[in-house]
CSV table of C-alpha atoms in Angstrom, one decimal:
chain,number,residue,atom,x,y,z
A,26,ASP,CA,194.7,-7.1,-48.2
A,27,ALA,CA,193.9,-9.5,-51.0
A,28,VAL,CA,196.8,-9.1,-53.4
A,29,LEU,CA,196.0,-10.0,-57.0
A,30,THR,CA,199.0,-11.0,-59.2
A,31,GLN,CA,198.4,-11.0,-63.0
A,32,SER,CA,200.5,-12.8,-65.6
A,33,PRO,CA,201.8,-12.2,-68.1
A,34,LEU,CA,202.0,-8.4,-67.8
A,35,SER,CA,202.5,-8.1,-71.6
A,36,LEU,CA,200.8,-10.4,-74.1
A,37,PRO,CA,201.6,-10.1,-77.8
A,38,VAL,CA,199.0,-12.2,-79.8
A,39,THR,CA,198.3,-13.1,-83.4
A,40,LEU,CA,194.9,-12.2,-84.8
A,41,GLY,CA,192.6,-15.2,-84.7
A,42,GLN,CA,194.6,-17.0,-82.1
A,43,PRO,CA,193.6,-17.6,-78.4
A,44,ALA,CA,194.9,-15.7,-75.5
A,45,SER,CA,194.9,-16.3,-71.8
A,46,ILE,CA,195.5,-14.1,-68.7
A,47,SER,CA,195.8,-15.4,-65.2
A,48,CYS,CA,195.1,-13.6,-61.9
A,49,THR,CA,196.2,-15.2,-58.7
A,50,SER,CA,194.8,-14.1,-55.4
A,51,SER,CA,196.7,-14.2,-52.1
A,52,GLN,CA,193.5,-15.3,-50.3
A,53,THR,CA,190.2,-16.9,-51.0
A,54,LEU,CA,187.7,-14.6,-52.7
A,55,LEU,CA,184.7,-16.7,-51.6
A,56,TYR,CA,182.2,-14.4,-49.8
A,57,THR,CA,179.8,-15.4,-47.1
A,58,ASP,CA,176.9,-15.4,-49.5
A,59,GLY,CA,178.5,-18.2,-51.6
A,60,ASN,CA,179.6,-15.9,-54.4
A,61,THR,CA,183.2,-15.3,-55.5
A,62,TYR,CA,183.5,-11.7,-56.5
A,63,LEU,CA,186.3,-11.7,-59.0
A,64,ASN,CA,185.7,-9.4,-62.0
A,65,TRP,CA,187.6,-8.8,-65.3
A,66,PHE,CA,187.9,-5.5,-67.1
A,67,GLN,CA,189.1,-4.3,-70.4
A,68,GLN,CA,190.5,-0.8,-70.8
A,69,ARG,CA,191.0,0.4,-74.4
A,70,PRO,CA,193.4,3.3,-74.9
A,71,GLY,CA,191.8,6.6,-73.8
A,72,GLN,CA,188.7,4.9,-72.5
A,73,SER,CA,187.2,4.1,-69.1
A,74,PRO,CA,187.4,0.5,-68.1
A,75,ARG,CA,184.6,-1.8,-69.1
A,76,ARG,CA,183.6,-4.9,-67.2
A,77,LEU,CA,183.7,-8.1,-69.2
A,78,ILE,CA,183.2,-10.8,-66.6
A,79,ASN,CA,181.6,-10.6,-63.2
A,80,ARG,CA,181.7,-13.2,-60.4
A,81,VAL,CA,184.4,-15.3,-62.1
A,82,SER,CA,182.5,-16.5,-65.2
A,83,ASN,CA,179.4,-14.4,-65.9
A,84,ARG,CA,179.7,-12.3,-69.1
A,85,ASP,CA,178.3,-8.8,-68.9
A,86,SER,CA,175.7,-7.7,-71.3
A,87,GLY,CA,177.0,-7.1,-74.8
A,88,VAL,CA,180.3,-8.8,-74.2
A,89,PRO,CA,181.3,-11.2,-77.1
A,90,ASP,CA,181.2,-14.8,-76.3
A,91,ARG,CA,184.9,-15.2,-77.3
A,92,PHE,CA,185.6,-13.9,-73.7
A,93,SER,CA,185.3,-16.4,-70.9
A,94,GLY,CA,186.3,-16.6,-67.3
A,95,SER,CA,187.1,-19.5,-65.0
A,96,ALA,CA,188.7,-20.4,-61.7
A,97,SER,CA,190.7,-23.1,-60.0
A,98,GLY,CA,191.0,-22.3,-56.3
A,99,THR,CA,192.6,-18.9,-56.1
A,100,VAL,CA,193.8,-18.8,-59.7
A,101,PHE,CA,191.4,-17.0,-62.0
A,102,THR,CA,191.7,-17.0,-65.8
A,103,LEU,CA,190.4,-14.8,-68.6
A,104,LYS,CA,190.4,-16.4,-72.0
A,105,ILE,CA,189.9,-14.9,-75.5
A,106,SER,CA,189.1,-17.7,-77.9
A,107,ARG,CA,190.1,-15.9,-81.0
A,108,VAL,CA,191.7,-12.4,-80.6
A,109,GLU,CA,190.3,-9.6,-82.8
A,110,ALA,CA,191.9,-6.2,-83.4
A,111,GLU,CA,189.4,-4.5,-81.1
A,112,ASP,CA,190.6,-6.6,-78.2
A,113,VAL,CA,193.8,-4.5,-77.9
A,114,GLY,CA,194.1,-2.8,-74.5
A,115,VAL,CA,194.9,-3.5,-70.9
A,116,TYR,CA,193.0,-6.1,-68.9
A,117,TYR,CA,192.6,-6.0,-65.2
A,118,CYS,CA,191.2,-8.4,-62.6
A,119,MET,CA,189.5,-6.9,-59.5
A,120,GLN,CA,188.2,-8.5,-56.3
A,121,ASP,CA,185.0,-7.2,-54.7
A,122,THR,CA,185.0,-9.7,-51.8
A,123,HIS,CA,187.2,-8.1,-49.3
A,124,SER,CA,187.9,-4.5,-48.2
A,125,PRO,CA,190.0,-2.9,-49.4
A,126,ARG,CA,189.0,-3.8,-53.0
A,127,THR,CA,192.1,-4.5,-55.1
A,128,PHE,CA,193.1,-4.7,-58.7
A,129,GLY,CA,195.7,-6.7,-60.5
A,130,GLN,CA,198.6,-4.8,-62.1
A,131,GLY,CA,197.1,-5.1,-65.6
A,132,THR,CA,198.0,-7.1,-68.7
A,133,LYS,CA,198.7,-5.3,-71.9
A,134,VAL,CA,197.4,-7.2,-74.9
A,135,GLU,CA,198.8,-6.1,-78.3
A,136,ILE,CA,198.8,-7.6,-81.8
A,137,LYS,CA,202.0,-9.1,-83.1
B,17,GLN,CA,170.2,5.1,-69.9
B,18,VAL,CA,172.4,4.9,-66.8
B,19,GLN,CA,175.1,7.5,-66.6
B,20,LEU,CA,177.8,8.5,-64.1
B,21,GLN,CA,179.3,12.0,-64.5
B,22,GLU,CA,182.3,13.2,-62.6
B,23,SER,CA,182.7,17.0,-61.9
B,24,GLY,CA,185.3,19.0,-60.2
B,25,PRO,CA,188.6,20.9,-60.7
B,26,GLY,CA,191.2,19.7,-63.1
B,27,LEU,CA,194.0,21.4,-61.2
B,28,VAL,CA,194.7,21.5,-57.5
B,29,LYS,CA,197.6,23.1,-55.7
B,30,PRO,CA,199.8,21.0,-53.4
B,31,SER,CA,198.5,20.8,-49.8
B,32,GLU,CA,194.9,21.7,-50.9
B,33,THR,CA,191.8,19.5,-50.8
B,34,LEU,CA,190.4,17.8,-53.9
B,35,SER,CA,186.6,17.8,-54.0
B,36,LEU,CA,184.9,15.7,-56.7
B,37,THR,CA,181.3,14.9,-57.3
B,38,CYS,CA,179.7,12.0,-59.2
B,39,THR,CA,176.1,12.5,-60.5
B,40,VAL,CA,174.2,9.3,-61.0
B,41,SER,CA,171.3,9.3,-63.5
B,42,GLY,CA,169.0,6.6,-64.9
B,43,ILE,CA,169.1,4.5,-61.8
B,44,SER,CA,168.4,5.0,-58.1
B,45,ILE,CA,171.5,5.7,-56.1
B,46,SER,CA,170.2,3.5,-53.4
B,47,VAL,CA,170.5,0.3,-55.5
B,48,HIS,CA,174.3,0.0,-55.4
B,49,TYR,CA,177.5,0.6,-53.5
B,50,TRP,CA,179.5,3.3,-55.2
B,51,SER,CA,183.3,3.7,-55.6
B,52,TRP,CA,186.0,6.1,-56.5
B,53,ILE,CA,188.9,4.7,-58.4
B,54,ARG,CA,191.9,6.5,-59.8
B,55,GLN,CA,194.6,5.8,-62.4
B,56,PRO,CA,197.9,7.7,-62.3
B,57,PRO,CA,199.3,8.6,-65.8
B,58,GLY,CA,200.5,5.4,-67.5
B,59,LYS,CA,199.7,3.2,-64.5
B,60,GLY,CA,197.1,0.8,-63.3
B,61,LEU,CA,193.8,1.2,-61.5
B,62,GLU,CA,193.7,2.0,-57.8
B,63,TRP,CA,190.6,1.6,-55.6
B,64,ILE,CA,190.1,4.7,-53.3
B,65,GLY,CA,186.9,3.9,-51.4
B,66,SER,CA,183.2,3.1,-51.4
B,67,VAL,CA,180.0,4.5,-50.0
B,68,HIS,CA,176.4,3.2,-49.6
B,69,TYR,CA,173.2,5.2,-49.2
B,70,THR,CA,173.0,3.8,-45.6
B,71,GLY,CA,176.1,5.9,-44.8
B,72,SER,CA,178.4,2.9,-44.8
B,73,THR,CA,181.9,3.7,-46.1
B,74,SER,CA,185.1,1.8,-46.8
B,75,TYR,CA,188.4,3.4,-47.6
B,76,ASP,CA,191.8,2.3,-48.8
B,77,PRO,CA,194.0,2.2,-45.7
B,78,SER,CA,196.8,4.2,-47.4
B,79,LEU,CA,194.4,7.1,-48.0
B,80,LYS,CA,192.0,6.8,-45.0
B,81,SER,CA,193.6,9.6,-43.0
B,82,ARG,CA,193.0,12.1,-45.8
B,83,LEU,CA,189.8,10.9,-47.3
B,84,THR,CA,186.1,11.4,-46.9
B,85,ILE,CA,183.4,9.9,-49.2
B,86,SER,CA,179.8,10.9,-48.8
B,87,LEU,CA,176.5,10.5,-50.6
B,88,ASP,CA,173.5,12.8,-51.1
B,89,MET,CA,170.4,10.9,-52.0
B,90,SER,CA,168.4,14.0,-52.7
B,91,LYS,CA,170.8,15.0,-55.4
B,92,SER,CA,171.7,11.5,-56.6
B,93,GLN,CA,175.3,12.3,-56.0
B,94,PHE,CA,178.3,10.9,-54.2
B,95,SER,CA,181.4,12.9,-53.4
B,96,LEU,CA,185.1,12.6,-52.7
B,97,ASN,CA,187.2,14.9,-50.5
B,98,LEU,CA,190.9,14.1,-50.5
B,99,ARG,CA,193.0,16.4,-48.3
B,100,SER,CA,196.7,17.4,-48.4
B,101,MET,CA,197.1,16.7,-52.1
B,102,THR,CA,200.6,16.0,-53.4
B,103,ALA,CA,202.0,15.3,-56.9
B,104,ALA,CA,201.6,11.6,-56.2
B,105,ASP,CA,197.8,12.2,-56.3
B,106,THR,CA,197.8,13.3,-59.9
B,107,ALA,CA,195.6,10.8,-61.7
B,108,VAL,CA,192.4,10.3,-63.7
B,109,TYR,CA,189.7,9.9,-61.1
B,110,TYR,CA,186.7,7.6,-61.9
B,111,CYS,CA,183.4,7.2,-60.2
B,112,ALA,CA,181.9,3.7,-60.6
B,113,GLU,CA,179.5,1.2,-59.3
B,114,ARG,CA,181.5,-0.8,-56.7
B,115,GLY,CA,181.5,-4.0,-58.7
B,116,GLY,CA,182.6,-2.1,-61.8
B,117,GLY,CA,179.5,-2.6,-63.9
B,118,LEU,CA,179.1,1.2,-64.4
B,119,TRP,CA,181.8,3.8,-64.9
B,120,GLY,CA,182.0,7.5,-65.4
B,121,GLN,CA,184.2,8.9,-68.2
B,122,GLY,CA,186.9,10.0,-65.7
B,123,ILE,CA,188.4,13.4,-64.8
B,124,LEU,CA,192.1,14.2,-64.9
B,125,VAL,CA,193.2,15.9,-61.8
B,126,THR,CA,196.7,17.4,-61.8
B,127,VAL,CA,198.4,18.6,-58.6
B,128,SER,CA,200.7,21.5,-59.3
B,129,SER,CA,201.4,25.0,-58.1
């Protein structure tokens, strides 16, 4: 299985400051079609998860441009350029390349 | 707009079978692969399995012996059957497009006698 390890698991941030979450995969997530299927999700309290980023760096429709995704090998990063109060929640990475699909453990973002 | 709606029981007895259905509206069910994902109380997301309209399925190995996921194109629905339920299966169960672009609102299933 492709194990995804997120860090940190808890991230206290100051409003207006940047935040960064990493997700390290135990194996390559490059699929035979040339795409890397690593997605990022935000789950606000009491809500269903919402996808923010698909295929490493593509923002989903309606996602603010303060969210960005990148990769270096098997290390994937979600960045928030300036944290806003509505960004509080748990963030998950998920790989959709290999079966079984797997999620990271989640990173809880809270305001200091 | 596109909607996914889970339906099924909120309470299941130990050793019984959980049957959930996800109704897809606003999009053809043949366009995507579809997944079931669960989240135990206070914990993270767990992928359960996926199905395609061609009949192709993929299951999490830890659940495979108890699990069946199927799809009914005529009803635009896909379903989950999880046998021999235990307290460890208590969770919010979500249906979703496999890549996670679309989600249902989730249904809490509690396993208790």
